[in-house]
Short mmCIF file of C-alpha atoms in Angstrom, two decimals:
data_model
loop_
_atom_site.label_atom_id
_atom_site.label_comp_id
_atom_site.label_asym_id
_atom_site.label_seq_id
_atom_site.Cartn_x
_atom_site.Cartn_y
_atom_site.Cartn_z
CA MET A 27 -33.39 -15.09 7.82
CA THR A 28 -34.75 -14.76 4.31
CA LEU A 29 -33.09 -12.44 1.81
CA SER A 30 -35.28 -9.39 1.41
CA ARG A 31 -36.61 -8.48 -2.03
CA ARG A 32 -35.98 -4.78 -2.40
CA THR A 33 -35.67 -2.31 -5.20
CA LEU A 34 -32.65 -0.23 -4.31
CA LEU A 35 -33.52 2.87 -6.28
CA ALA A 36 -34.57 4.44 -2.99
CA THR A 37 -32.31 2.62 -0.55
CA THR A 38 -28.99 2.74 -2.40
CA ALA A 39 -28.46 6.37 -1.45
CA ALA A 40 -29.20 5.68 2.20
CA VAL A 41 -26.86 2.69 2.32
CA ALA A 42 -24.14 4.67 0.57
CA ALA A 43 -24.55 7.56 2.98
CA THR A 44 -24.17 5.23 5.94
CA ALA A 45 -21.06 3.71 4.39
CA SER A 46 -19.39 7.05 3.76
CA ALA A 47 -18.69 7.73 7.41
CA THR A 48 -16.72 4.56 8.04
CA GLY A 49 -15.70 3.30 4.60
CA ALA A 50 -18.14 0.42 4.98
CA GLY A 51 -21.85 -0.12 5.20
CA PRO A 52 -24.42 -2.73 6.08
CA ALA A 53 -24.54 -5.69 3.75
CA GLN A 54 -27.44 -5.50 1.32
CA ALA A 55 -29.75 -8.44 0.74
CA ALA A 56 -27.74 -10.24 3.39
CA PRO A 57 -28.88 -12.79 5.96
CA SER A 58 -27.20 -12.84 9.34
CA GLY A 59 -23.73 -14.27 9.60
CA GLY A 60 -20.31 -13.60 11.04
CA GLY A 61 -17.21 -12.21 9.40
CA ARG A 62 -13.67 -13.52 9.47
CA GLY A 63 -13.18 -12.34 13.02
CA GLY A 64 -15.90 -14.73 14.17
CA GLY A 65 -14.18 -17.70 12.59
CA HIS A 66 -16.41 -17.81 9.51
CA ARG A 67 -14.78 -18.26 6.12
CA LEU A 68 -15.51 -15.95 3.24
CA ARG A 69 -18.81 -16.60 1.53
CA THR A 70 -19.47 -15.18 -1.91
CA GLY A 71 -22.69 -13.55 -3.00
CA PHE A 72 -23.68 -16.70 -4.85
CA GLU A 73 -23.03 -18.93 -1.84
CA ARG A 74 -25.26 -16.76 0.31
CA LEU A 75 -27.97 -16.62 -2.35
CA ALA A 76 -27.96 -20.42 -2.63
CA ASP A 77 -27.87 -20.87 1.16
CA ASP A 78 -31.10 -18.86 1.32
CA GLY A 79 -32.81 -21.09 -1.24
CA TYR A 80 -32.68 -18.45 -3.99
CA ALA A 81 -35.48 -16.59 -2.23
CA LEU A 82 -34.35 -13.35 -3.87
CA LEU A 83 -35.21 -14.88 -7.26
CA ASP A 84 -38.42 -16.62 -6.29
CA GLY A 85 -41.04 -16.60 -9.04
CA GLU A 86 -38.72 -14.91 -11.55
CA ARG A 87 -37.44 -16.02 -14.93
CA VAL A 88 -33.72 -15.56 -14.42
CA GLY A 89 -30.88 -14.86 -16.82
CA ILE A 90 -27.28 -14.68 -15.67
CA VAL A 91 -24.25 -12.81 -17.00
CA THR A 92 -21.26 -14.95 -16.16
CA ASN A 93 -18.14 -16.71 -17.42
CA PRO A 94 -15.83 -19.51 -16.20
CA THR A 95 -15.16 -17.62 -12.94
CA GLY A 96 -18.77 -18.11 -11.85
CA ILE A 97 -18.00 -21.19 -9.78
CA THR A 98 -18.71 -22.63 -6.38
CA ARG A 99 -16.04 -23.41 -3.81
CA ASP A 100 -15.97 -27.01 -5.09
CA VAL A 101 -15.42 -25.69 -8.67
CA ARG A 102 -18.87 -26.44 -10.09
CA HIS A 103 -20.16 -23.77 -12.42
CA ILE A 104 -23.05 -21.85 -10.91
CA VAL A 105 -25.08 -22.19 -14.12
CA ASP A 106 -24.88 -25.97 -13.83
CA VAL A 107 -25.79 -25.76 -10.13
CA MET A 108 -28.75 -23.42 -10.66
CA HIS A 109 -30.03 -25.34 -13.67
CA ALA A 110 -30.19 -28.52 -11.60
CA ASP A 111 -31.97 -26.81 -8.67
CA GLY A 112 -35.76 -26.64 -8.87
CA ARG A 113 -35.87 -23.64 -6.53
CA VAL A 114 -34.66 -21.26 -9.23
CA ASN A 115 -36.00 -20.80 -12.77
CA LEU A 116 -32.84 -20.17 -14.79
CA THR A 117 -33.88 -19.62 -18.41
CA ALA A 118 -30.94 -17.85 -20.12
CA VAL A 119 -27.20 -17.17 -19.97
CA PHE A 120 -25.42 -14.06 -21.23
CA GLY A 121 -21.77 -14.37 -22.24
CA PRO A 122 -19.20 -11.50 -22.10
CA GLU A 123 -15.84 -11.14 -23.87
CA HIS A 124 -14.11 -14.56 -24.05
CA GLY A 125 -17.53 -16.22 -23.74
CA PHE A 126 -19.62 -17.92 -21.08
CA ARG A 127 -17.55 -21.12 -21.15
CA GLY A 128 -14.33 -19.19 -21.92
CA THR A 129 -13.43 -20.55 -25.35
CA ALA A 130 -12.52 -17.21 -27.02
CA GLN A 131 -9.25 -15.26 -26.89
CA ALA A 132 -8.94 -11.50 -26.23
CA GLY A 133 -11.27 -9.49 -28.45
CA GLY A 134 -13.55 -12.45 -29.12
CA SER A 135 -16.73 -14.09 -27.87
CA GLU A 136 -18.73 -17.27 -28.37
CA GLY A 137 -21.79 -15.86 -30.16
CA HIS A 138 -25.34 -17.10 -29.69
CA TYR A 139 -25.79 -20.85 -29.15
CA GLU A 140 -27.41 -23.54 -27.02
CA ASP A 141 -25.24 -24.64 -24.12
CA PRO A 142 -24.58 -28.39 -24.58
CA ALA A 143 -24.40 -29.07 -20.83
CA THR A 144 -27.74 -27.50 -19.85
CA GLY A 145 -29.63 -26.83 -23.07
CA LEU A 146 -29.98 -23.19 -22.03
CA PRO A 147 -29.80 -20.47 -24.68
CA VAL A 148 -26.59 -18.43 -24.45
CA TYR A 149 -26.77 -14.85 -25.70
CA ASP A 150 -23.69 -12.82 -26.66
CA THR A 151 -23.27 -9.44 -24.89
CA TYR A 152 -19.78 -8.62 -26.16
CA LEU A 153 -19.58 -5.15 -27.78
CA LYS A 154 -23.33 -4.70 -27.32
CA SER A 155 -24.71 -1.84 -25.26
CA GLY A 156 -27.71 0.48 -25.03
CA GLN A 157 -30.85 -0.47 -26.90
CA PRO A 158 -29.30 -3.36 -28.89
CA LEU A 159 -28.35 -5.05 -25.62
CA ALA A 160 -31.73 -4.18 -24.11
CA ASP A 161 -33.29 -5.94 -27.10
CA VAL A 162 -31.25 -9.05 -26.24
CA PHE A 163 -32.64 -9.03 -22.70
CA THR A 164 -36.16 -8.53 -24.03
CA ALA A 165 -35.80 -11.37 -26.55
CA SER A 166 -34.54 -13.70 -23.81
CA GLY A 167 -37.80 -13.33 -21.88
CA VAL A 168 -36.12 -12.99 -18.47
CA ASP A 169 -37.54 -10.93 -15.61
CA THR A 170 -34.27 -10.55 -13.68
CA VAL A 171 -30.67 -10.28 -14.89
CA VAL A 172 -28.05 -11.61 -12.47
CA PHE A 173 -24.34 -10.72 -12.72
CA ASP A 174 -21.59 -12.95 -11.28
CA ILE A 175 -18.08 -12.53 -12.74
CA GLN A 176 -14.71 -12.31 -10.99
CA ASP A 177 -13.09 -8.92 -11.63
CA VAL A 178 -9.37 -8.10 -11.24
CA GLY A 179 -9.54 -4.50 -10.05
CA ALA A 180 -8.41 -2.51 -13.11
CA ARG A 181 -10.46 0.06 -15.02
CA PHE A 182 -9.49 -1.36 -18.41
CA TYR A 183 -10.53 -4.93 -17.59
CA THR A 184 -13.73 -5.15 -19.61
CA TYR A 185 -16.00 -7.16 -17.33
CA ILE A 186 -16.86 -4.13 -15.20
CA TRP A 187 -18.04 -2.37 -18.36
CA THR A 188 -20.07 -5.43 -19.27
CA LEU A 189 -21.64 -4.87 -15.85
CA PHE A 190 -22.26 -1.20 -16.65
CA ASP A 191 -23.67 -1.93 -20.11
CA CYS A 192 -25.92 -4.68 -18.79
CA MET A 193 -27.24 -2.43 -16.01
CA GLU A 194 -28.04 0.30 -18.52
CA ALA A 195 -29.68 -2.18 -20.90
CA ALA A 196 -31.70 -3.77 -18.10
CA ALA A 197 -33.03 -0.33 -17.18
CA LEU A 198 -34.05 0.25 -20.80
CA ALA A 199 -35.71 -3.18 -21.00
CA GLY A 200 -37.51 -2.82 -17.67
CA LYS A 201 -35.62 -5.69 -16.04
CA ARG A 202 -34.52 -6.10 -12.44
CA PHE A 203 -30.76 -6.43 -11.84
CA VAL A 204 -28.98 -8.47 -9.15
CA VAL A 205 -25.21 -8.44 -8.52
CA LEU A 206 -23.58 -11.34 -6.67
CA ASP A 207 -20.37 -10.09 -5.11
CA ARG A 208 -16.88 -11.60 -5.23
CA PRO A 209 -13.55 -10.33 -3.83
CA ASN A 210 -11.36 -7.74 -5.45
CA PRO A 211 -8.30 -10.01 -5.72
CA VAL A 212 -5.79 -7.19 -5.24
CA THR A 213 -7.59 -5.76 -2.18
CA GLY A 214 -9.99 -2.88 -1.85
CA ARG A 215 -7.66 -0.66 0.17
CA ALA A 216 -7.29 2.30 -2.16
CA ALA A 217 -8.02 3.75 -5.57
CA LEU A 218 -4.84 4.40 -7.56
CA GLY A 219 -3.85 6.02 -10.82
CA PRO A 220 -5.31 8.51 -13.28
CA VAL A 221 -9.04 9.03 -13.63
CA LEU A 222 -10.59 8.62 -17.08
CA HIS A 223 -11.52 11.79 -18.95
CA GLU A 224 -14.94 11.34 -20.48
CA GLU A 225 -13.81 12.15 -24.04
CA PHE A 226 -11.64 9.01 -23.91
CA ALA A 227 -14.50 6.67 -23.03
CA THR A 228 -14.30 3.25 -24.72
CA PHE A 229 -15.02 -0.35 -23.75
CA VAL A 230 -11.77 -0.28 -21.71
CA GLY A 231 -13.20 2.63 -19.71
CA ARG A 232 -16.76 3.87 -19.98
CA GLN A 233 -16.82 6.28 -17.03
CA PRO A 234 -14.42 8.47 -14.97
CA ILE A 235 -13.07 6.05 -12.40
CA ALA A 236 -9.46 5.47 -11.31
CA GLN A 237 -7.16 3.09 -13.16
CA ALA A 238 -7.09 0.77 -10.11
CA HIS A 239 -10.52 1.33 -8.58
CA GLY A 240 -10.16 -0.66 -5.33
CA MET A 241 -13.81 -1.77 -5.35
CA THR A 242 -15.81 -4.98 -5.64
CA VAL A 243 -18.32 -5.47 -8.44
CA ALA A 244 -21.25 -4.88 -6.06
CA GLU A 245 -19.70 -1.59 -4.95
CA LEU A 246 -19.11 -0.62 -8.57
CA ALA A 247 -22.72 -1.43 -9.38
CA LEU A 248 -23.86 0.95 -6.64
CA LEU A 249 -21.44 3.59 -7.94
CA PHE A 250 -22.65 3.18 -11.52
CA ASN A 251 -26.30 3.36 -10.46
CA GLY A 252 -25.75 6.38 -8.24
CA GLU A 253 -23.40 8.41 -10.42
CA PHE A 254 -23.31 7.39 -14.08
CA LEU A 255 -26.37 5.59 -15.43
CA PRO A 256 -28.80 7.85 -17.32
CA SER A 257 -31.69 6.05 -15.64
CA PRO A 258 -31.04 3.93 -12.53
CA VAL A 259 -31.89 0.25 -12.78
CA PRO A 260 -33.88 -1.59 -10.06
CA LEU A 261 -30.72 -2.92 -8.38
CA GLU A 262 -30.09 -5.42 -5.63
CA THR A 263 -26.79 -6.78 -4.39
CA VAL A 264 -25.87 -9.88 -2.42
CA THR A 265 -22.71 -9.09 -0.51
CA MET A 266 -19.98 -11.36 0.78
CA THR A 267 -19.33 -12.15 4.40
CA GLY A 268 -15.84 -12.65 5.75
CA TRP A 269 -14.04 -10.32 3.31
CA LYS A 270 -11.94 -7.36 4.47
CA ARG A 271 -10.64 -4.56 2.26
CA SER A 272 -7.04 -5.51 3.10
CA ASP A 273 -7.46 -9.12 1.91
CA PHE A 274 -5.60 -10.41 -1.13
CA TYR A 275 -7.19 -13.25 -3.07
CA ASP A 276 -5.34 -16.04 -1.29
CA ALA A 277 -7.03 -15.02 1.97
CA SER A 278 -10.41 -15.92 0.46
CA GLY A 279 -9.84 -19.67 0.33
CA LEU A 280 -11.54 -19.66 -3.08
CA PRO A 281 -10.13 -21.46 -6.11
CA TRP A 282 -8.70 -19.17 -8.81
CA VAL A 283 -10.11 -19.53 -12.30
CA PRO A 284 -8.44 -17.34 -14.95
CA PRO A 285 -11.05 -14.64 -15.72
CA SER A 286 -9.52 -14.39 -19.21
CA PRO A 287 -6.85 -16.38 -21.07
CA ASN A 288 -4.06 -13.95 -20.16
CA MET A 289 -4.91 -13.64 -16.46
CA PRO A 290 -3.61 -17.01 -15.26
CA THR A 291 -2.88 -16.21 -11.60
CA PRO A 292 -3.69 -13.73 -8.82
CA GLU A 293 -0.05 -12.61 -9.08
CA CYS A 294 -0.76 -11.54 -12.64
CA ALA A 295 -3.77 -9.55 -11.44
CA LEU A 296 -1.57 -7.86 -8.83
CA VAL A 297 0.62 -6.17 -11.46
CA TYR A 298 -1.95 -5.85 -14.25
CA SER A 299 -3.31 -2.39 -13.47
CA GLY A 300 0.18 -1.00 -14.09
CA THR A 301 1.89 -3.22 -16.63
CA CYS A 302 -1.11 -3.48 -18.95
CA LEU A 303 -0.04 0.02 -20.03
CA PHE A 304 2.59 -1.70 -22.17
CA GLU A 305 -0.23 -2.73 -24.49
CA GLY A 306 0.00 0.89 -25.61
CA THR A 307 3.64 0.56 -26.64
CA ASN A 308 5.72 -1.43 -29.12
CA LEU A 309 7.00 -3.65 -26.28
CA SER A 310 5.55 -7.05 -25.47
CA GLU A 311 3.37 -7.09 -22.37
CA GLY A 312 4.11 -10.79 -21.99
CA ARG A 313 1.15 -12.18 -23.90
CA GLY A 314 2.13 -15.54 -25.32
CA THR A 315 4.20 -16.43 -22.25
CA THR A 316 3.35 -18.19 -19.01
CA ARG A 317 3.77 -14.86 -17.16
CA PRO A 318 1.71 -12.25 -19.04
CA PHE A 319 2.04 -8.74 -17.61
CA GLU A 320 4.87 -9.91 -15.34
CA LEU A 321 7.27 -10.20 -18.30
CA LEU A 322 7.85 -7.14 -20.48
CA GLY A 323 10.29 -6.71 -23.33
CA ALA A 324 11.29 -6.19 -26.96
CA GLU A 325 14.07 -7.01 -29.39
CA GLY A 326 17.17 -4.97 -28.62
CA ILE A 327 16.53 -4.45 -24.90
CA ASP A 328 19.30 -5.55 -22.53
CA GLY A 329 19.99 -5.42 -18.81
CA ARG A 330 20.14 -1.64 -18.63
CA TRP A 331 16.36 -1.41 -18.30
CA ALA A 332 16.19 -3.70 -15.25
CA ALA A 333 19.13 -1.85 -13.69
CA ALA A 334 17.46 1.54 -14.22
CA ALA A 335 14.19 0.30 -12.74
CA ASN A 336 15.89 -1.19 -9.69
CA GLU A 337 17.76 2.05 -9.06
CA LEU A 338 14.41 3.77 -8.42
CA GLY A 339 13.90 1.73 -5.25
CA LEU A 340 10.18 1.27 -5.93
CA PRO A 341 8.45 -0.19 -2.87
CA GLY A 342 7.59 -3.87 -2.79
CA VAL A 343 9.06 -4.92 -6.15
CA ARG A 344 12.34 -5.87 -7.80
CA PHE A 345 13.15 -6.31 -11.47
CA ARG A 346 15.10 -9.14 -13.05
CA GLU A 347 16.76 -8.97 -16.45
CA ALA A 348 14.76 -11.50 -18.46
CA TYR A 349 14.63 -13.05 -21.95
CA PHE A 350 11.60 -14.79 -23.42
CA ALA A 351 10.01 -15.84 -26.72
CA PRO A 352 6.24 -15.17 -26.97
CA THR A 353 4.27 -17.93 -28.66
CA PHE A 354 1.71 -15.40 -29.97
CA SER A 355 1.01 -11.66 -30.02
CA LYS A 356 3.94 -9.21 -30.26
CA PHE A 357 7.31 -10.72 -31.24
CA GLN A 358 5.77 -14.15 -31.80
CA GLY A 359 8.52 -16.78 -31.98
CA LYS A 360 11.33 -14.26 -31.41
CA THR A 361 13.57 -14.01 -28.37
CA VAL A 362 13.26 -10.63 -26.72
CA GLY A 363 14.94 -8.99 -23.75
CA GLY A 364 13.32 -7.11 -20.92
CA VAL A 365 12.32 -7.43 -17.29
CA GLN A 366 10.35 -9.67 -15.02
CA LEU A 367 8.59 -8.10 -12.04
CA HIS A 368 9.07 -9.87 -8.71
CA VAL A 369 6.71 -8.49 -6.05
CA HIS A 370 8.14 -9.24 -2.61
CA ASP A 371 5.86 -7.02 -0.47
CA ARG A 372 2.28 -6.93 -1.77
CA ALA A 373 1.12 -4.44 0.84
CA ALA A 374 3.77 -1.88 -0.15
CA PHE A 375 3.57 -2.45 -3.91
CA ASP A 376 1.88 0.26 -6.01
CA PRO A 377 1.12 -1.29 -9.42
CA VAL A 378 0.20 1.95 -11.22
CA ARG A 379 3.23 3.92 -10.05
CA THR A 380 5.37 0.93 -10.97
CA GLY A 381 3.86 0.80 -14.45
CA ILE A 382 4.60 4.49 -14.99
CA ALA A 383 8.16 4.07 -13.73
CA LEU A 384 8.71 1.21 -16.16
CA LEU A 385 7.40 3.31 -19.06
CA VAL A 386 9.71 6.19 -18.11
CA THR A 387 12.78 3.97 -17.74
CA ALA A 388 12.01 1.97 -20.89
CA LYS A 389 11.86 5.16 -22.95
CA ARG A 390 15.14 6.38 -21.46
CA SER A 391 16.95 3.03 -21.66
CA TRP A 392 15.97 1.87 -25.16
CA ASP A 393 16.20 3.96 -28.29
CA GLY A 394 13.56 1.84 -30.02
CA PHE A 395 10.75 2.72 -27.59
CA ALA A 396 7.53 3.92 -29.27
CA TRP A 397 3.86 4.29 -28.49
CA ARG A 398 1.37 2.36 -30.58
CA SER A 399 0.40 4.42 -33.60
CA ASP A 400 -3.26 4.50 -32.55
CA ASN A 401 -2.33 6.09 -29.19
CA TRP A 402 -3.93 3.18 -27.35
CA ILE A 403 -2.03 4.34 -24.29
CA ASP A 404 -4.45 7.30 -24.07
CA LYS A 405 -7.43 4.92 -23.92
CA LEU A 406 -5.74 2.89 -21.17
CA THR A 407 -4.67 5.86 -19.03
CA GLY A 408 -7.82 7.84 -19.80
CA SER A 409 -6.25 10.99 -21.28
CA THR A 410 -3.23 12.26 -23.23
CA GLN A 411 -1.51 13.31 -20.01
CA VAL A 412 0.70 10.28 -19.34
CA ARG A 413 1.90 9.99 -22.93
CA THR A 414 2.64 13.67 -23.44
CA MET A 415 4.38 14.09 -20.09
CA ILE A 416 6.66 11.10 -20.65
CA ASP A 417 7.44 12.34 -24.16
CA ALA A 418 8.35 15.72 -22.66
CA GLY A 419 10.85 14.09 -20.31
CA ALA A 420 8.82 14.04 -17.07
CA ASP A 421 9.97 11.64 -14.38
CA THR A 422 7.79 9.20 -12.45
CA ASP A 423 7.01 11.57 -9.59
CA GLU A 424 5.92 14.32 -11.98
CA VAL A 425 3.61 12.01 -13.95
CA VAL A 426 2.05 10.51 -10.83
CA GLY A 427 1.68 13.95 -9.23
CA ALA A 428 -0.27 15.27 -12.19
CA TRP A 429 -3.37 13.16 -11.53
CA GLN A 430 -3.59 13.49 -7.75
CA ARG A 431 -6.32 16.16 -7.68
CA GLU A 432 -8.65 14.14 -9.92
CA LEU A 433 -7.85 10.97 -7.98
CA ALA A 434 -8.70 12.66 -4.68
CA ALA A 435 -12.08 13.70 -6.07
CA PHE A 436 -12.81 10.16 -7.25
CA ARG A 437 -11.78 8.75 -3.87
CA GLY A 438 -14.34 11.02 -2.22
CA THR A 439 -17.10 9.78 -4.52
CA ARG A 440 -15.97 6.16 -4.20
CA ARG A 441 -16.10 6.29 -0.40
CA GLN A 442 -19.89 6.73 -0.47
CA TYR A 443 -20.39 3.29 -2.06
CA LEU A 444 -18.04 1.05 -0.06
CA LEU A 445 -19.72 -1.90 1.64
CA TYR A 446 -16.87 -3.53 3.58
CA ARG A 447 -14.40 -2.52 6.26
#
C-alpha cells in the first residue's frame, strides 16, 4: 500500500477526535502492518517511509531537520541513506542545537557549511525562529521540510521546540512539513509535572505543556498544529508500528545514539525530566561525569542528603551517597559530595516528583543550597511556584499538589492527539 499524500489541516482534527476516546488513533500516512502483538518488531517513521519508496516525498525537493540520532537500525545516518537513493531528492539539511553531525556542546551549533560526506548544504536552525527561520527555508529552495530527531520526553529538552519553531517557519514560508516518528524513550504512559505558564516561555519551553509530556514527536506535532501555532502548517506524519505507550527504549530494539553530549544512555533520559532541575541551583547536575543527571552534588555535601532522600521512600528509586569530580561545568576538577540515583523499578518511578523531593531535601540538608541568581529554575519548571514554595518550607507533597489542576487540564488536551495504545 502506498503512503497517501495528504494535507492534514483538515484531517488532523478528525484523527485527534478519534484518538481521544481510546487514547490512540489510526496511524497517519501509514501502510498496512502489524504491531508487536503480531510478532512484528518496531519500525520507525523513517523505516516505513523508506519501505514505501519515499512515495510521500515523490517529486519534492526535500530538506531534513535531523542530528546524529537520525539513524537506521544498522546505524547508518538517514541523510547518507537518502542522499544515495535516487528515489528521493534530498537537497538540504537543517541542524539543531549541537549540530547535524553532533560536534557542538550544549548551547552551541555547527553553523552553515557544506557536509563533507554528501556535499549537501547544512543550514543552522539553532536559536532561529519565526521569519528569520522561514527565510532559511526559503533560501534553501526546498518544497518539503522533514523532521527526524530522537526526543527524550522532557519539556526543557530543546529539540521539541526546534520542531515547533520549524513548523511555524514552514507555515510562514509556505512549505509542507513531514514528521517521522520515533519512540518516547521513557514511555508515553502519562504526562507529569508542572505546566509552563506562558509568561515564562523560552527555548526550554515555548508553550504550556507538562514538564514530562509523555508524547512522541509526531503526537507533539499534532498538538502544536492543533493548539499553539498561529497558522497551522500543512502537516503529515509517518507513525511507527510496533510501539506501545508502556514501552521503554530497550523494548524498541533500536540502537541508542546520545541525542546530545550529556544524554549518554536511556537511563539518563529516565531521570532527566526531574534531575535537570538542578541546573537551576548551585549544585552540579553531573555534567562532566559519565553519569550526568544521575549524579548530583556540591562541595560540602555529605551522606545526610542521601539518607534524607531515602527516608522518603520514593517509589522505584534509591539514593547512594556519592563523590565525584566533574571534568567540566560546575565544580570542574573538584571533588564534590552528593547522591547517585539508582532506579530499580522503572514502572513505579516518577522522575518529576523525585526531582522535587531531591530539591526539598537538598535545601534542608545543606546550608549552602542556593538557586541560580538568574532564577533559571523558573524557566525549567515554567513558573515561580516551585521555587517560592520550596523557599517557604513546603514539602514534596505540597509542591506536587500545587500543579495538579493545571496538569489535569493539559492531560485532557493531550489525550486528543495520542496516536498509540
